[in-house]
Tab-separated table of C-alpha atoms in Angstrom:
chain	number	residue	atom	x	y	z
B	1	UNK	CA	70.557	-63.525	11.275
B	2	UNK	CA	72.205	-65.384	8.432
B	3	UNK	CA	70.843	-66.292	5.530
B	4	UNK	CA	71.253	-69.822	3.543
B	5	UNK	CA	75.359	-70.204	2.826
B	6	UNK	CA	76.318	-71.581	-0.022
B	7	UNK	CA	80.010	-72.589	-1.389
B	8	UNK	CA	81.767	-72.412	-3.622
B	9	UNK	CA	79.915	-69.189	-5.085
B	10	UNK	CA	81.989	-70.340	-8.395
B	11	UNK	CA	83.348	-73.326	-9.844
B	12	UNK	CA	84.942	-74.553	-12.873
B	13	UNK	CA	85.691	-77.909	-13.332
B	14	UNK	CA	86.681	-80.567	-16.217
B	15	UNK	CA	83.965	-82.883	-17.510
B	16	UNK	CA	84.777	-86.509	-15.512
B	17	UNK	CA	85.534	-84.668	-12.447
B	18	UNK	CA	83.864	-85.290	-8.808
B	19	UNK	CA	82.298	-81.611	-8.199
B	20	UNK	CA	80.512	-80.960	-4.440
B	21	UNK	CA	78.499	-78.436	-3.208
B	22	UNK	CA	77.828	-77.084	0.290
B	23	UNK	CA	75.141	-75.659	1.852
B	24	UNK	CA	74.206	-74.301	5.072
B	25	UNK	CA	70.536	-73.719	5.915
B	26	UNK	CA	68.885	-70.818	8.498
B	27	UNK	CA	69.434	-71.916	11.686
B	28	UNK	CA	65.860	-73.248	13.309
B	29	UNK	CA	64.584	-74.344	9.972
B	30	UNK	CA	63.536	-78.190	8.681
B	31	UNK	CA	63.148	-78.200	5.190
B	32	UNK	CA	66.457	-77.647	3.029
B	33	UNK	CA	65.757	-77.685	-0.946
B	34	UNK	CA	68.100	-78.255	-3.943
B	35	UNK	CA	67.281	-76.285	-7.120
B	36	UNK	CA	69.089	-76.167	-10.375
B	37	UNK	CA	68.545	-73.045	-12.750
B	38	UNK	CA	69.415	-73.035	-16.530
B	39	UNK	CA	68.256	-70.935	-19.517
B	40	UNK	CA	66.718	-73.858	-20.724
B	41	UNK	CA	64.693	-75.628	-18.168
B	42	UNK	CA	64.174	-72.905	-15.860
B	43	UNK	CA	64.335	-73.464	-11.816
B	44	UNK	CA	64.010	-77.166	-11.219
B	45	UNK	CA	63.347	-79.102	-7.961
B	46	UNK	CA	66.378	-81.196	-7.510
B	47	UNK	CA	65.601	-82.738	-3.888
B	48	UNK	CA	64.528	-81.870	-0.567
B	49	UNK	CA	64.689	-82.723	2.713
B	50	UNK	CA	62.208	-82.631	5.527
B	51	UNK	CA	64.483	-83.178	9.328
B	52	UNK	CA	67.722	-84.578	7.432
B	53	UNK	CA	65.643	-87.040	5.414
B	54	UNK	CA	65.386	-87.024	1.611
B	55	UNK	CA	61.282	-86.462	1.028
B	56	UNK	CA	61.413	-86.296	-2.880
B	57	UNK	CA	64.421	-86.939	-4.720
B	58	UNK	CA	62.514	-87.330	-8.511
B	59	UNK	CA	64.359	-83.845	-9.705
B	60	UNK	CA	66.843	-85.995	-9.608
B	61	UNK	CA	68.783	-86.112	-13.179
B	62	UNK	CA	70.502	-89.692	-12.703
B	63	UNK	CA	72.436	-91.565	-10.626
B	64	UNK	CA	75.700	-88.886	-11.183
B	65	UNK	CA	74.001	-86.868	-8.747
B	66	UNK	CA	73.429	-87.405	-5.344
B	67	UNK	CA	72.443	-84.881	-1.947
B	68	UNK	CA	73.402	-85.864	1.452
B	69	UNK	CA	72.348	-83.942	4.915
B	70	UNK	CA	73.947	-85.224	7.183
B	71	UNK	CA	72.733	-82.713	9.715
B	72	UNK	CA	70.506	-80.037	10.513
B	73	UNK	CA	72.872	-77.199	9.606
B	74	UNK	CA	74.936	-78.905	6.512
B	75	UNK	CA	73.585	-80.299	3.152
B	76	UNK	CA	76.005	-81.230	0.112
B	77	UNK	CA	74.681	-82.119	-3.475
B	78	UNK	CA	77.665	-84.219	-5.304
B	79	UNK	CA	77.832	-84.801	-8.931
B	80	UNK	CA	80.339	-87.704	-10.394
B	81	UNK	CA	81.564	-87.589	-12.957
B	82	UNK	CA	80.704	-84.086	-14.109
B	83	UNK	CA	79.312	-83.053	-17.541
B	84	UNK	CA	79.180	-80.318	-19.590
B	85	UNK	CA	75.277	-80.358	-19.292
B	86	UNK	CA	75.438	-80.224	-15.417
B	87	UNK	CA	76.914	-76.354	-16.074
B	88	UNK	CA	74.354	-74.549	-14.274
B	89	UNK	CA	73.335	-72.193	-10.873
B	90	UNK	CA	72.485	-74.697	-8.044
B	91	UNK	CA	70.522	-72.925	-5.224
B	92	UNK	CA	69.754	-73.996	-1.988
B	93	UNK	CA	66.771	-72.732	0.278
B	94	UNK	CA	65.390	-73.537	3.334
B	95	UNK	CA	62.238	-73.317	5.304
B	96	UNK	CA	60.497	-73.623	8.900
B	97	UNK	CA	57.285	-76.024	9.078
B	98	UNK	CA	56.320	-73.676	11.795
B	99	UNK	CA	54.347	-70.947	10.935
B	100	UNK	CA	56.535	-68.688	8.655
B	101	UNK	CA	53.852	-68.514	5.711
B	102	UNK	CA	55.502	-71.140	3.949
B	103	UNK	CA	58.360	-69.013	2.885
B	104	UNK	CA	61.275	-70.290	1.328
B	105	UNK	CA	64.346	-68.634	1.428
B	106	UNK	CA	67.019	-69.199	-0.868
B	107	UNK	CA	71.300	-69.159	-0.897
B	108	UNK	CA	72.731	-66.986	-3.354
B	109	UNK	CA	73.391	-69.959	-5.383
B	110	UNK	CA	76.673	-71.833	-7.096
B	111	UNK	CA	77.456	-70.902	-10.350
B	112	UNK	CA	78.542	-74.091	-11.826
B	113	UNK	CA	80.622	-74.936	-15.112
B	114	UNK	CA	81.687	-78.394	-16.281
B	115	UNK	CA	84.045	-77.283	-19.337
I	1	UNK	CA	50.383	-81.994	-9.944
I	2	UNK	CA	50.653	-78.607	-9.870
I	3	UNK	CA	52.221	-76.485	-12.237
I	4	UNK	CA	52.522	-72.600	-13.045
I	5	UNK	CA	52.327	-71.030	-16.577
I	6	UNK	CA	54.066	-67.523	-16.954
I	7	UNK	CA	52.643	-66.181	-19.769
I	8	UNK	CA	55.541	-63.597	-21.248
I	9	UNK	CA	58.636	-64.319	-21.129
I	10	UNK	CA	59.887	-60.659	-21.382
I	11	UNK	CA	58.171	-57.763	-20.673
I	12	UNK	CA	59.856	-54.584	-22.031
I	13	UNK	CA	57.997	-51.165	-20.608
I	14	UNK	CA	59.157	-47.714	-20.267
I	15	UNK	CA	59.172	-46.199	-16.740
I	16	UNK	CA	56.657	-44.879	-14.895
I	17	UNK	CA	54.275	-47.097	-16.782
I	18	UNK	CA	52.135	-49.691	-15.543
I	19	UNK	CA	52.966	-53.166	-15.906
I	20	UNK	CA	51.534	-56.569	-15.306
I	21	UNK	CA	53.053	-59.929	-15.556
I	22	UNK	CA	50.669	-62.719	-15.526
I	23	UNK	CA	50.351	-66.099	-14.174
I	24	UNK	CA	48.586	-69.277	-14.373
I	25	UNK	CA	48.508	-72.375	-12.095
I	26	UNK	CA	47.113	-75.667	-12.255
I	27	UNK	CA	46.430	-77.424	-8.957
I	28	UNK	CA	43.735	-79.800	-7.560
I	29	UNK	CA	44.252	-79.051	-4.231
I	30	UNK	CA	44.033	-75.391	-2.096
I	31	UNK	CA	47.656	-74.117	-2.806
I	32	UNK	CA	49.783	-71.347	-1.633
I	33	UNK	CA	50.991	-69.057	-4.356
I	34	UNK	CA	54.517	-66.722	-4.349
I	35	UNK	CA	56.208	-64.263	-6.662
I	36	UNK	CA	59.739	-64.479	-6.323
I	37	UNK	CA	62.367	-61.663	-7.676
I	38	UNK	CA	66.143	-62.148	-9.105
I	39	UNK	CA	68.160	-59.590	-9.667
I	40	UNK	CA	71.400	-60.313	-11.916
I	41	UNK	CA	73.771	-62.100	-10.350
I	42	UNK	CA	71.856	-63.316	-6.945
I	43	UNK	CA	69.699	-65.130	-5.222
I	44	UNK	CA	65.846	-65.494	-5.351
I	45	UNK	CA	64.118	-62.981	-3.264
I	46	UNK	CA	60.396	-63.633	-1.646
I	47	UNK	CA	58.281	-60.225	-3.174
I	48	UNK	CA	55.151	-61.404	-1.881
I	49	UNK	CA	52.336	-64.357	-0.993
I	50	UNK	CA	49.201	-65.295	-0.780
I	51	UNK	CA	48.343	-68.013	2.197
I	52	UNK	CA	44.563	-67.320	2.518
I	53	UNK	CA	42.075	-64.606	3.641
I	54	UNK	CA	42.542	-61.223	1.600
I	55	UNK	CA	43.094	-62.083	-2.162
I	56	UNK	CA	45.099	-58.812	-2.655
I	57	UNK	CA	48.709	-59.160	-1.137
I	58	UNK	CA	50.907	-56.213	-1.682
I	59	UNK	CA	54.752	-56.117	-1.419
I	60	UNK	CA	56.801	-52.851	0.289
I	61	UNK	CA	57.889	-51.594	-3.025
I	62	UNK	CA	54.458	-51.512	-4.650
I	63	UNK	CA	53.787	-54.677	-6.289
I	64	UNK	CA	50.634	-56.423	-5.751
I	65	UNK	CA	48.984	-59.463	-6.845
I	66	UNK	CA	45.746	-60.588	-6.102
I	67	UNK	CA	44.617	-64.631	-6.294
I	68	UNK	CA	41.687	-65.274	-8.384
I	69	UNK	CA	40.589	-69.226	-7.703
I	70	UNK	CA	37.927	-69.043	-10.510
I	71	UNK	CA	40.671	-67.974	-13.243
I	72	UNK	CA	43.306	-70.247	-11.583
I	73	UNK	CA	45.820	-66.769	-11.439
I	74	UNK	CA	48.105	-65.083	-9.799
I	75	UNK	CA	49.216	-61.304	-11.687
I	76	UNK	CA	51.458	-59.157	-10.893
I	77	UNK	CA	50.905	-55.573	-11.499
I	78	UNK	CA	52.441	-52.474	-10.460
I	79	UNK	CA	51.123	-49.042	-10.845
I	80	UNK	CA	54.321	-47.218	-12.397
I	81	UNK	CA	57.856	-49.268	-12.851
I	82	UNK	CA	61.784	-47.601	-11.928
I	83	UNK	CA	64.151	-48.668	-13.671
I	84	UNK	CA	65.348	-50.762	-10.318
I	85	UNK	CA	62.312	-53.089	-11.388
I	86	UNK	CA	64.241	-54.564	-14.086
I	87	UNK	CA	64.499	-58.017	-12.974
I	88	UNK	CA	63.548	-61.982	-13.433
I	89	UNK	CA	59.849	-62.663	-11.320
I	90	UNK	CA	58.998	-65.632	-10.922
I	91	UNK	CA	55.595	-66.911	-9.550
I	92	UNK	CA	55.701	-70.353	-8.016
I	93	UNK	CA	52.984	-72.671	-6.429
I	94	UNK	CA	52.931	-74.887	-3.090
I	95	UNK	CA	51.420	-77.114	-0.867
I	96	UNK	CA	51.369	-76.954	3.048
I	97	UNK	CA	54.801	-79.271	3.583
I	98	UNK	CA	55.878	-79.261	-0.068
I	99	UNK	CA	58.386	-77.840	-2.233
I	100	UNK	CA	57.827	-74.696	-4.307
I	101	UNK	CA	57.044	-75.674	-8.003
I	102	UNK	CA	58.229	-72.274	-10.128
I	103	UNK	CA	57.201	-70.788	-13.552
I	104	UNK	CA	59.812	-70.149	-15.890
I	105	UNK	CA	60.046	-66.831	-14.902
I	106	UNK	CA	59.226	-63.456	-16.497
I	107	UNK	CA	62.169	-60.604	-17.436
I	108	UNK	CA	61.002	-57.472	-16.743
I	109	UNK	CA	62.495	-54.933	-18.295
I	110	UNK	CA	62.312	-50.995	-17.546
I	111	UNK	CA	63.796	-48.505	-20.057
I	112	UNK	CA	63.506	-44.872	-19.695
């Protein structure tokens, strides 16, 4: 079974440009998440989602950043314009409300930098 | 709101030792409690959880943690480290139907 997809696995960009990322979630499950990991702030809660619909978007940094699912099996987190302080690993994980114990399991992340 | 304290931030052993990594978490409601593992390079990796019932949960490579509600924590220990241990763990905290609010994270490392 596959895991959580995410793409790109890498991306550079210029500061002021439009960068999106994609994610795919296990098939089956309801919840998607949107984490952001730096050195600094650790793993932060971006957003997630609970059957395509955004439960608690307050990880949210500002209004540069915004997460879409338009589906059950597609998710995208865009940020415009990009900054150097967005450079960062963005992971996305996903979860069944049926009885999996809660677990959350996580993409192998995009490794973001806004140079 | 919950939160989770992770008391070291690195935790440098030799292998074959013991090792514990600790953790704290503030809640006001019956929560569900993780350690999560990240090797360099990837993804986060569930180790183990406690739900409810037995307060020691062990993981299949010999980590266990065991909830203590009275102390608020969650440790990690393992008996004697490899140097495939050496890692980020992170213990994180949840709600039934919420999102998992993490520590920031513990490097273990494992030197021989």
């Amino acid at each position: 079974d596959a895991g959580v997809i995410q793409s790109p696995r890498h991306e550079v960009t210029e500061m002021g440009q439009e960068v999106t990322l994609r994610c795919k979630p296990i098939s089956g499950h309801d919840y998607l998440f949107w984490y952001r990991q730096t050195m600094m702030r650790g793993l932060e809660l971006l957003i997630y989602f609970n059957n395509n619909v955004p439960i608690d978007d307050s990880g949210m940094p500002e209004d540069r950043f915004s997460a879409k699912m338009p589906n059950a099996s597609f998710s995208t987190l865009k940020i415009q314009p990009s900054e150097p302080r967005d450079s960062a690993v963005y992971f996305c994980a996903s979860r069944s409300s049926g009885y999996s114990g809660n677990t959350i399991y996580f993409g192998e992340g995009s490794w973001l930098t806004v140079v | 709101a919950q939160s989770v304290t992770q008391l070291d931030s690195q935790v440098p052993v030799f292998e074959e030792a013991p090792v514990e990594l600790r953790c704290n978490y503030s809640s006001s409601v019956s929560v569900y409690l993780f350690w999560y593992v990240q090797y360099p390079n990837q993804g986060l990796q569930l180790l183990l959880k406690y739900l409810s019932g037995s307060t020691l949960v062990e993981s299949i490579n010999g980590f266990e943690a065991e909830f203590n509600k009275s102390q608020t924590s969650f440790h990690l220990r393992k008996p004697s480290v490899h140097i495939s241990d050496t890692a980020e763990y992170f213990c994180a905290v949840s709600q039934a139907g919420t999102a998992l609010i993490f520590g920031k994270g513990t490097t273990l490392s494992v030197s021989s």
